[in-house]
CSV table of C-alpha atoms in Angstrom, one decimal:
chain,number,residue,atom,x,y,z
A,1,UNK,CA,50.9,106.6,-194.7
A,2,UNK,CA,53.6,106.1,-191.5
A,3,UNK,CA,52.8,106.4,-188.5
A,4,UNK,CA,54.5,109.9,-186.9
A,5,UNK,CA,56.9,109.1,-184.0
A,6,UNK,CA,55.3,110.3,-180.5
A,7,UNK,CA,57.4,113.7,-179.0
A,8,UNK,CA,59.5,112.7,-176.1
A,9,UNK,CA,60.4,114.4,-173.3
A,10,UNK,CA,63.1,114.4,-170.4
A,11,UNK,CA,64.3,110.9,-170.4
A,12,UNK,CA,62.6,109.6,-173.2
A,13,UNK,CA,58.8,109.0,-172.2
A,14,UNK,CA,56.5,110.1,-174.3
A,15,UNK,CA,54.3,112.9,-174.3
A,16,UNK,CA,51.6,110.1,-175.6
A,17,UNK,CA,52.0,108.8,-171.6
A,18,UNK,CA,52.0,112.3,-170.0
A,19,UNK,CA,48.8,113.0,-172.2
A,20,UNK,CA,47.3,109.5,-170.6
A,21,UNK,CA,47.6,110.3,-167.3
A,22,UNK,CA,45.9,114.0,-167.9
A,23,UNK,CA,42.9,112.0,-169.1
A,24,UNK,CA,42.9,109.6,-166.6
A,25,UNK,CA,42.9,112.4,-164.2
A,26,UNK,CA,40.0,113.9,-165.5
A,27,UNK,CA,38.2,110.7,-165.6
A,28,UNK,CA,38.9,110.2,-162.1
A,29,UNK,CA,36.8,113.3,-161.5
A,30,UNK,CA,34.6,111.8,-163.6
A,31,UNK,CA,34.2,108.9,-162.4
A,32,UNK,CA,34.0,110.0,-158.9
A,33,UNK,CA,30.8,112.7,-159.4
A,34,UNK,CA,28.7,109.3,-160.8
A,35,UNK,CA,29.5,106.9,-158.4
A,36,UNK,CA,28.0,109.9,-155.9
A,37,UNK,CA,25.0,110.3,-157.8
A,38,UNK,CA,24.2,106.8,-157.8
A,39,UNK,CA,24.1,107.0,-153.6
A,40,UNK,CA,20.7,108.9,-152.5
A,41,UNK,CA,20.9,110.5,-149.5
A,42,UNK,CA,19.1,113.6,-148.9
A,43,UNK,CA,20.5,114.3,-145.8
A,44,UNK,CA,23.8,114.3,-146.9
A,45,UNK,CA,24.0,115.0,-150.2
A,46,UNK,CA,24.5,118.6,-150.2
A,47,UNK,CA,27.5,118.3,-148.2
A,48,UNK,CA,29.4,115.7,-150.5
A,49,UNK,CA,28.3,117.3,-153.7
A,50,UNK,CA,30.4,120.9,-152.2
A,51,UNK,CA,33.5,118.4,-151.6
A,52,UNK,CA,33.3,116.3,-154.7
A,53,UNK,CA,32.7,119.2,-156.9
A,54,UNK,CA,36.4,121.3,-155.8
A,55,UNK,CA,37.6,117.3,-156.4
A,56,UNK,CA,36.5,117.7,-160.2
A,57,UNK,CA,37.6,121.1,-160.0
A,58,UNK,CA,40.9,120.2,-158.9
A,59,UNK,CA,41.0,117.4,-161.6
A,60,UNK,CA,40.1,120.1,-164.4
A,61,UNK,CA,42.9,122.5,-163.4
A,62,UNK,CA,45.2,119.2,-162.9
A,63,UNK,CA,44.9,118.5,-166.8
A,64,UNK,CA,46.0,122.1,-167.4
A,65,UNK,CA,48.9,122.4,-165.3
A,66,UNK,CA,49.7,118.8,-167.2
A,67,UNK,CA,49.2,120.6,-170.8
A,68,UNK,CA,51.8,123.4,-169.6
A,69,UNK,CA,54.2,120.7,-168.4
A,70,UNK,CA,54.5,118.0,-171.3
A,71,UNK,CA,57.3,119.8,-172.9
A,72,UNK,CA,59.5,120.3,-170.1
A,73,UNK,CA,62.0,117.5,-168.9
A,74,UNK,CA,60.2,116.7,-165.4
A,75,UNK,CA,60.0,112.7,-166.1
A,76,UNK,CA,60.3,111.9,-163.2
A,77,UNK,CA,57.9,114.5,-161.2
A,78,UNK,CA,55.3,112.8,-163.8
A,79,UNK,CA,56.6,109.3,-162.5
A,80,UNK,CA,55.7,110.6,-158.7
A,81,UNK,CA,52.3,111.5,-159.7
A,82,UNK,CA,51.1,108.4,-161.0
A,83,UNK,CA,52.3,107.2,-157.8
A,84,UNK,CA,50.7,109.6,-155.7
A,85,UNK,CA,47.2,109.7,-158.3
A,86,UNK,CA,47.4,106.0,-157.5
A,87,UNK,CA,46.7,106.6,-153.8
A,88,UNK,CA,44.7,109.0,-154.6
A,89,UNK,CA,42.5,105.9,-156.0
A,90,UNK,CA,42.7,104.0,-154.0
A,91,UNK,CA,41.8,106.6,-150.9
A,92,UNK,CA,38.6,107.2,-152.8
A,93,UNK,CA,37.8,103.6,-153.3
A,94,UNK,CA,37.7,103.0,-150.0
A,95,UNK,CA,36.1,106.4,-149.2
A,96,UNK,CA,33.2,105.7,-151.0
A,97,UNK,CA,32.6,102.3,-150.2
A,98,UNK,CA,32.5,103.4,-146.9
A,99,UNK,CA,29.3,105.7,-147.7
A,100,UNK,CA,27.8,102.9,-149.6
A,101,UNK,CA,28.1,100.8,-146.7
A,102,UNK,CA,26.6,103.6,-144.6
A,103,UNK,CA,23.9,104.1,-147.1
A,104,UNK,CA,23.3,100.0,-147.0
A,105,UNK,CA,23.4,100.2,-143.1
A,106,UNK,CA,20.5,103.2,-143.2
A,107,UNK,CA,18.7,101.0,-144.9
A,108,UNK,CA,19.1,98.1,-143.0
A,109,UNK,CA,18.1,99.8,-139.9
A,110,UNK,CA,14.6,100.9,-141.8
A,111,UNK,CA,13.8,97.3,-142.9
A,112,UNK,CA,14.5,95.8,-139.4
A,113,UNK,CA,12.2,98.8,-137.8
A,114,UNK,CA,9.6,97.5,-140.2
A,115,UNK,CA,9.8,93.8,-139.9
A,116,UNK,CA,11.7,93.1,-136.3
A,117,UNK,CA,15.6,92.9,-135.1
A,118,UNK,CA,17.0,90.0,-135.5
A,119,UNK,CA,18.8,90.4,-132.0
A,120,UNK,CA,16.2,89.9,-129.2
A,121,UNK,CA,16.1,93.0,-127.1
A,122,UNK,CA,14.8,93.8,-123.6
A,123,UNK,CA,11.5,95.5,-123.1
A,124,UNK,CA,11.7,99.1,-122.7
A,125,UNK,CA,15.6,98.9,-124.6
A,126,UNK,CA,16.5,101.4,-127.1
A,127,UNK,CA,17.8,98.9,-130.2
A,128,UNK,CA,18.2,101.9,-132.8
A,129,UNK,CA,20.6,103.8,-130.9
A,130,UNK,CA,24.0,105.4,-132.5
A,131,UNK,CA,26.1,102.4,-132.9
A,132,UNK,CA,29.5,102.5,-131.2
A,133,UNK,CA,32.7,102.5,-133.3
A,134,UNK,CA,34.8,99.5,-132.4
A,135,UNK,CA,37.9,97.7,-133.7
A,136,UNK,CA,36.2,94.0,-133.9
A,137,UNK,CA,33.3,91.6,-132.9
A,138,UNK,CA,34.4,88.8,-132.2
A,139,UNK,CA,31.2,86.3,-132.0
A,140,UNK,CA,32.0,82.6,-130.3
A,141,UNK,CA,29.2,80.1,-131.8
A,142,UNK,CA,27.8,78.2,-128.8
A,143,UNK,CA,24.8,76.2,-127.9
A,144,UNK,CA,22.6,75.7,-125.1
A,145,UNK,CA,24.7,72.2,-123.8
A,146,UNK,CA,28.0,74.0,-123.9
A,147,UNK,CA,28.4,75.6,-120.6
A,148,UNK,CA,31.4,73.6,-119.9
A,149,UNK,CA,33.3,74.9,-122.9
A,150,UNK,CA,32.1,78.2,-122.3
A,151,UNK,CA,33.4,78.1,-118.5
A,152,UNK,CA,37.0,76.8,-120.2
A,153,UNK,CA,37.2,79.8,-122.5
A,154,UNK,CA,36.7,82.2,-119.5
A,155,UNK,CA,39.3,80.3,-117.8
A,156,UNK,CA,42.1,81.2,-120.8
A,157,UNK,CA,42.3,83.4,-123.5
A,158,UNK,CA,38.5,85.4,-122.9
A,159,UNK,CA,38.7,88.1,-120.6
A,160,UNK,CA,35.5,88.5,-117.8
A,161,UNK,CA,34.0,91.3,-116.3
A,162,UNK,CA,35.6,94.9,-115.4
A,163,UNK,CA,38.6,93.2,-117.9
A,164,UNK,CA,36.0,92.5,-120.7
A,165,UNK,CA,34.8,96.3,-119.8
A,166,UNK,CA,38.5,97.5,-120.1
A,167,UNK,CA,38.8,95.6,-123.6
A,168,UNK,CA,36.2,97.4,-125.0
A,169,UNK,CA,37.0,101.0,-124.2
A,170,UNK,CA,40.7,100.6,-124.7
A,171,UNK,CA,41.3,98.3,-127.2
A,172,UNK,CA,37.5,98.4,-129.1
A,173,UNK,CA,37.3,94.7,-129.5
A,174,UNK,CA,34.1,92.9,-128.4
A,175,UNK,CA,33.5,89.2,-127.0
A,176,UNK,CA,30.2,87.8,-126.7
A,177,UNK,CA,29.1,84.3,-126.7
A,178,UNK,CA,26.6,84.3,-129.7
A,179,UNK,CA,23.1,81.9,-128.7
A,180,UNK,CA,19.6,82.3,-129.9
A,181,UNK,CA,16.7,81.0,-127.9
A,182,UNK,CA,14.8,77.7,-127.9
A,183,UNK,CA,11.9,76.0,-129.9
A,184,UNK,CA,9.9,76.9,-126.3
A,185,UNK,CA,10.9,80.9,-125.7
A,186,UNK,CA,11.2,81.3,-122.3
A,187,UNK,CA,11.4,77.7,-121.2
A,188,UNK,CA,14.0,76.1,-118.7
A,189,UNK,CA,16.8,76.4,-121.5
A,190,UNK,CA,16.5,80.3,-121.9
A,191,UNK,CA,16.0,80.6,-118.2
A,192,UNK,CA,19.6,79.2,-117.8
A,193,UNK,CA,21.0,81.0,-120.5
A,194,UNK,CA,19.7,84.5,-119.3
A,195,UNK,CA,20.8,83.6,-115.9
A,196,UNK,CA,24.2,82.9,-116.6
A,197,UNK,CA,24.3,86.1,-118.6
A,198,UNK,CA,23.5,88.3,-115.7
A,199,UNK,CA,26.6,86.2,-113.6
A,200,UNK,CA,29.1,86.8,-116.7
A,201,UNK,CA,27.2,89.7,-119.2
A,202,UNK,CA,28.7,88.1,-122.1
A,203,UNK,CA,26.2,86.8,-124.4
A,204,UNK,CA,24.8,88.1,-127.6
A,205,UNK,CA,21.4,86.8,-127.8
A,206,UNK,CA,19.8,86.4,-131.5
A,207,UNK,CA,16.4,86.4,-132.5
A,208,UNK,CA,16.5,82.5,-133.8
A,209,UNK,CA,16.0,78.8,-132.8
A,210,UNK,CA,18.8,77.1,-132.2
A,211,UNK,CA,19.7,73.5,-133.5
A,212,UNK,CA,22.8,71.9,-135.2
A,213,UNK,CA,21.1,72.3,-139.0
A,214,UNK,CA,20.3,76.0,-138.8
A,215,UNK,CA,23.9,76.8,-138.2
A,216,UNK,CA,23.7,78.4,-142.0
A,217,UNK,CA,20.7,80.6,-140.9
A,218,UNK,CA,22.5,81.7,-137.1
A,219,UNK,CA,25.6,82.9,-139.0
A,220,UNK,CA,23.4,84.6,-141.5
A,221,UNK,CA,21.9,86.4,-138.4
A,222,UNK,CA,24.6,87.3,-136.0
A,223,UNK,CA,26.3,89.1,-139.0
A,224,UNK,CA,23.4,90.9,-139.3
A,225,UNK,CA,22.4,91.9,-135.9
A,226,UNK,CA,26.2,92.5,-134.8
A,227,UNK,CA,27.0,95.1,-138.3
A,228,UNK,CA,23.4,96.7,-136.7
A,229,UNK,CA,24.8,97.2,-132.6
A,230,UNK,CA,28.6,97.8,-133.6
A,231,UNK,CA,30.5,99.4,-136.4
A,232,UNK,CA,33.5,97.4,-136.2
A,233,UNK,CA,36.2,97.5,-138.9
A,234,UNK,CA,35.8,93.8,-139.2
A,235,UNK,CA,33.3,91.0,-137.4
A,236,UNK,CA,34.7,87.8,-136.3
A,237,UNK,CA,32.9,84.0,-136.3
A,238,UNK,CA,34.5,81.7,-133.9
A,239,UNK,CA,33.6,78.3,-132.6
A,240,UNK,CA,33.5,77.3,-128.7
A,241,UNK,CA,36.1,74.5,-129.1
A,242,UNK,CA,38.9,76.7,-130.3
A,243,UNK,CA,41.8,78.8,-128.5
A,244,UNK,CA,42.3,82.2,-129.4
A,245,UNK,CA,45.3,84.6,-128.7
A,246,UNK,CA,43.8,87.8,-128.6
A,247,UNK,CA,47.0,89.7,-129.5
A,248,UNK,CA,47.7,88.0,-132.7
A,249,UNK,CA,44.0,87.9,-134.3
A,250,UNK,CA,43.9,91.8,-133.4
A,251,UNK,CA,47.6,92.7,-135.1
A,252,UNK,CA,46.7,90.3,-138.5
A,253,UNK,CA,43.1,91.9,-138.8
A,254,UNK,CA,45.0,95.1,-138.7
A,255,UNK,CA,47.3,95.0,-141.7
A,256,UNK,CA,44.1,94.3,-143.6
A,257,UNK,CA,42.7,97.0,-142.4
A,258,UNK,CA,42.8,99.4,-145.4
A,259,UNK,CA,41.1,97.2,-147.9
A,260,UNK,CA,37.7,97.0,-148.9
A,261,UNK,CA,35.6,93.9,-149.2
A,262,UNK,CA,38.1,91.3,-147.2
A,263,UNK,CA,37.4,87.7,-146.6
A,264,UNK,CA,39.8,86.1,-144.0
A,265,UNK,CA,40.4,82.9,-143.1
A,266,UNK,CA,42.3,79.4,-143.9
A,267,UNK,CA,40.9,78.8,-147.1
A,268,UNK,CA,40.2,75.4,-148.3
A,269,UNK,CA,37.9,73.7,-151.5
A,270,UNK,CA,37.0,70.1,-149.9
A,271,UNK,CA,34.7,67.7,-151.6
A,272,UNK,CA,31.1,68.2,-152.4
A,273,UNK,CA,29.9,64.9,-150.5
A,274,UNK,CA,26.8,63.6,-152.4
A,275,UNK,CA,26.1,60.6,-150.1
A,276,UNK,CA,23.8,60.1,-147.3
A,277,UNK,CA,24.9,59.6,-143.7
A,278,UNK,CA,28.2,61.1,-143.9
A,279,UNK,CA,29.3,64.2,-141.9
A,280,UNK,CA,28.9,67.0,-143.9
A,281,UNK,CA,26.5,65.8,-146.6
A,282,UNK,CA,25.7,68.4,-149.4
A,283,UNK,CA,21.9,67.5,-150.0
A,284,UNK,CA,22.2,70.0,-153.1
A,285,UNK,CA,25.5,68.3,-154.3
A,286,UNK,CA,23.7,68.4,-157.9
A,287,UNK,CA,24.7,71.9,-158.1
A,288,UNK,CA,28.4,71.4,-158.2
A,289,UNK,CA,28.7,69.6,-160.9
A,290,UNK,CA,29.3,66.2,-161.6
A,291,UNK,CA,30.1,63.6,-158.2
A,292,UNK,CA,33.6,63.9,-157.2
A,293,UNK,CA,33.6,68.0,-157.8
A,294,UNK,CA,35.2,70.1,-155.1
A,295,UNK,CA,33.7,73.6,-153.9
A,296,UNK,CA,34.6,76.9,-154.7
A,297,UNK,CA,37.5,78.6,-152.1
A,298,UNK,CA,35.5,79.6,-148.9
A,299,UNK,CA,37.2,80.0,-145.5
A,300,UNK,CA,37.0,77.0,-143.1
A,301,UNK,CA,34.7,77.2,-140.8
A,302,UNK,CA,36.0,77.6,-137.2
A,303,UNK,CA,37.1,80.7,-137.2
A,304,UNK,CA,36.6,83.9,-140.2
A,305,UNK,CA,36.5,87.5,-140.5
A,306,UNK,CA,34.6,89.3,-142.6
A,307,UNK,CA,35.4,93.6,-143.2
A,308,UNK,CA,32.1,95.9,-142.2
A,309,UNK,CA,30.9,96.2,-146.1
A,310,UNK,CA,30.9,92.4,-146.2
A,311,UNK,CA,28.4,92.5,-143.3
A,312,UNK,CA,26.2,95.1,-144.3
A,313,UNK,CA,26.5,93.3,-147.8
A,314,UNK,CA,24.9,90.4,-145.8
A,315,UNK,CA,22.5,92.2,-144.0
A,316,UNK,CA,21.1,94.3,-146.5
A,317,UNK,CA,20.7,91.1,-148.9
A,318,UNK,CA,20.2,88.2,-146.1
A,319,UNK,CA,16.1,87.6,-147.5
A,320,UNK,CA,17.3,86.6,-151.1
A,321,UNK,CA,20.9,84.9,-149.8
A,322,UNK,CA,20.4,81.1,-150.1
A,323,UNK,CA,21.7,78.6,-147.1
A,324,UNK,CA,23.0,75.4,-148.2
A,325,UNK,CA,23.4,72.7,-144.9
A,326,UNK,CA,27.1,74.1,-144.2
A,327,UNK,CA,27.6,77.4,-142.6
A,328,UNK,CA,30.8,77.8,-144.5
A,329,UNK,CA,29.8,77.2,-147.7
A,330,UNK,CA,27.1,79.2,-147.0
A,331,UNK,CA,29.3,82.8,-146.1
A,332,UNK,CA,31.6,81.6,-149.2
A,333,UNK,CA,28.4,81.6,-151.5
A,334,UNK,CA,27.2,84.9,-150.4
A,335,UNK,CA,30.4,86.2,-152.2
A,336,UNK,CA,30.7,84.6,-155.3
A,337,UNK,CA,30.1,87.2,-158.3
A,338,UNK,CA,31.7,90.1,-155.6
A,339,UNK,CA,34.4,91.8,-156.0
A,340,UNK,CA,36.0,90.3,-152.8
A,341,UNK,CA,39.4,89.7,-151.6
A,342,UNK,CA,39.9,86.0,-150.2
A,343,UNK,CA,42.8,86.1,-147.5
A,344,UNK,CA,44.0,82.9,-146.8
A,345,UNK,CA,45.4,83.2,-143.1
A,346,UNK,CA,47.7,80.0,-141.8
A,347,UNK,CA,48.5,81.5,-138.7
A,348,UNK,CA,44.4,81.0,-137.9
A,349,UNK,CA,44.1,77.2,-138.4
A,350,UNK,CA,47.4,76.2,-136.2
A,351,UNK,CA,47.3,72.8,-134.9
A,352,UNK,CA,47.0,72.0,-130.9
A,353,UNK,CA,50.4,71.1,-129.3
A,354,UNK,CA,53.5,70.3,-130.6
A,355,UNK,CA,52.2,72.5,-133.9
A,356,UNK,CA,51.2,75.7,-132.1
A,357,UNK,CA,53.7,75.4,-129.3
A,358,UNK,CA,56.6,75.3,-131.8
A,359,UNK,CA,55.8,78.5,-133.5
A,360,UNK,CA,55.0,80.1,-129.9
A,361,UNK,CA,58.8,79.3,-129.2
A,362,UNK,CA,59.4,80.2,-132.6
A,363,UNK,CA,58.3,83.6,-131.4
A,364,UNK,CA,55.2,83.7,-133.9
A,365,UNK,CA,52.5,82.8,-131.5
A,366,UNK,CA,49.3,81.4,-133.9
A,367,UNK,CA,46.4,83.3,-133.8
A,368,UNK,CA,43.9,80.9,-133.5
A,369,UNK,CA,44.8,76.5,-132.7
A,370,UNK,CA,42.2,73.7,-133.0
A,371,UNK,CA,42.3,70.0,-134.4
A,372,UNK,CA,41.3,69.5,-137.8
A,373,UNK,CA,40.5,65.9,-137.5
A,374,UNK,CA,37.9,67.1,-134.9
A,375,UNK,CA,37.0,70.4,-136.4
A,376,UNK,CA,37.7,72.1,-133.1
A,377,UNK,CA,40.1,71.3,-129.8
A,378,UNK,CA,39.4,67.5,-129.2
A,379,UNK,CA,37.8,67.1,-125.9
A,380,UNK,CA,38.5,70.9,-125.7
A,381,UNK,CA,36.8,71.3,-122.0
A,382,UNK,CA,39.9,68.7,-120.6
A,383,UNK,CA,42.2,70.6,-122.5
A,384,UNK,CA,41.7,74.2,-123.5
A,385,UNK,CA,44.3,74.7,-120.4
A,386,UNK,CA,46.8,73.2,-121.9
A,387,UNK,CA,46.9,74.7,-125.3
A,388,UNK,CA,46.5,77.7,-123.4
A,389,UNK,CA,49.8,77.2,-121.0
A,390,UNK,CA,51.6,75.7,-123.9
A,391,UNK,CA,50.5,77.7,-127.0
A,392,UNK,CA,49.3,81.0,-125.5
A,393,UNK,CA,51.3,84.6,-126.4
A,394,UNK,CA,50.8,85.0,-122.3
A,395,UNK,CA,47.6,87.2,-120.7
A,396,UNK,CA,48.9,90.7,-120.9
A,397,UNK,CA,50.0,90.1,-124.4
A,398,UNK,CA,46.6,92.2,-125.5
A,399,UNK,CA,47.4,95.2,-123.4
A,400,UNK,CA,50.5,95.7,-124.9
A,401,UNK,CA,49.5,95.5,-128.7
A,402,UNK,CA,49.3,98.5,-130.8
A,403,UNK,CA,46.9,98.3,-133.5
């Protein structure tokens, strides 16, 4: 027996389509109700049970008003609705990641109350308060012997005091040199450190022992204590030997705003090094394969951004989330088997002068300029001034970016 020809309307499409996108509408209501049922929250659930439910409703009465149309020549009015049920989609993606991540955030909160902060806090400190809603953290990686290059990043592109104030409140981007504390707690090393916080008041102390091989496990930390203080719409990892222009990092995190699950940075896949004695030895180089394998895409580590359900992903999941020796590999681990979006950003791994200073005369100021060949500025406490004078989008360049 033949097949009958589908009924076409206006402009030839087929009622076979218009009688899709009904169902798909419904199933969007669908869908919608059981992906709210799988999130338990008591204290909420009334509330978005009321909304979701005149959602469905609106779905069920969207499939009739599409049974009444499918014979009339409106083609294109069915063309704009796919368009618009598209955004509709997408709006809801987003929408209800964002309660997951609030539901993952809850929890967080509980498990820290019951097993310790990873952020030290100050006797008689409130560390559960509401968290403020903020634009970005930025966190710059340092380490006890680095005052120098601390000193030369308040000289350039880090604003100090009231200015650091003003950044917050206006612009909701935070800066905070990110340290933990020594093998001796409260020895001559965390005396200097807490001192030169109460001269600058712009350190984010952690609730771990510092030292070169734990870099893995401070990362894993300061995403989880900062996703806990702030709700920022993304959190930044920065390392103390690289320049920054402020304006730029702020205007591309924006135009990624919208998206769920973003991973941002210059991504790379260099070699799995199996031998011993060389910089950046895997000691689990078994688990790539055989010798000469490369690793999987992950961001390079001087500088990433990660979106708030990334964090809370981390957070949530940082007791079961392994560490291998390199902190990058590490955060590019963590999100194999999600459904993440890897942004590879050029304008964040810009080379120091001539490279840089070209496309700031250019007019396309980079957003972040280091040295590959010595994973940050070489001998960035001499010259962090210079890239700064020559490869800088100017001081007030911050102030006058929308985002």
């Amino acid at each position: 027996m033949g097949l009958s020809r589908p009924h076409k309307v206006g402009n030839g499409v087929s009622t076979r389509w218009v009688s899709l996108f009904c169902i798909a509408s419904f199933f969007l209501g669908v869908l919608v109700v059981n992906r709210f049922w799988a999130v338990h929250d008591p204290d909420e659930m009334d509330e978005e049970a009321s909304a979701l439910e005149k959602h469905q409703s609106r779905s069920l009465h969207h499939i009739v008003n599409c049974e009444k149309k499918e014979d009339t020549d409106e083609a294109g009015d069915i063309f704009s609705q796919v368009s618009q049920t598209h955004d509709v989609i997408r709006k809801l993606d987003k929408t209800i990641s964002s309660l997951e991540v609030q539901l993952a955030a809850a929890r967080a909160s509980k498990s820290d109350n019951d097993e310790g902060s990873p952020v030290v806090t100050k006797p008689g400190s409130d560390s559960f308060k509401e968290r403020r809603k903020v634009f970005f953290v930025m966190g710059i990686m340092t380490a006890f012997s680095s005052r120098k290059r601390r000193d030369s990043i308040r000289e350039t592109w880090m604003p100090g005091g009231d200015e650091l104030k003003k950044l917050e409140r206006e612009k909701g981007i935070i800066m905070r040199f990110v340290i933990g504390h020594s093998a001796s707690a409260g020895g001559v090393l965390d005396r200097a450190i807490e001192a030169e916080d109460e001269q600058h008041k712009d350190f984010f102390r952690l609730n771990h022992i510092e030292g070169y091989h734990e870099l893995s496990s401070k990362t894993q930390i300061y995403f989880t204590a900062a996703v806990n203080k702030w709700d920022a719409d993304f959190y930044i990892k920065v390392d103390d030997d690289v320049h920054i222009n402020l304006g730029m990092v702020g205007s591309t995190l924006a135009r990624h705003r919208s998206k769920p699950r973003t991973y941002i940075g210059c991504m790379k896949s260099g070699p799995v090094l199996a031998h011993q004695g060389v910089k950046y030895h895997e000691p689990e180089y078994w688990k790539f394969g055989e010798e000469g394998n490369k690793y999987f895409r992950h961001a390079t580590g001087q500088i990433y951004a990660i979106s708030k359900d990334l964090a809370t992903y981390i957070s949530v999941h940082r007791h079961i989330l392994h560490r291998y020796a390199n902190e990058d590999v590490s955060l590019g681990s963590w999100f194999i088997g999600l459904d993440v979006q890897h942004i590879d950003e050029r304008s964040l791994c810009c080379g120091t002068p001539p490279d840089c200073e070209w496309k700031a005369q250019a007019g396309n100021p980079c957003a972040a300029s280091f040295d590959w060949s010595c994973s940050g500025i070489c001998k960035s406490v001499e010259r962090m001034e210079e890239v700064h004078q020559r490869c800088g989008e100017g001081d007030d360049a911050i102030w006058h970016t929308s985002f």
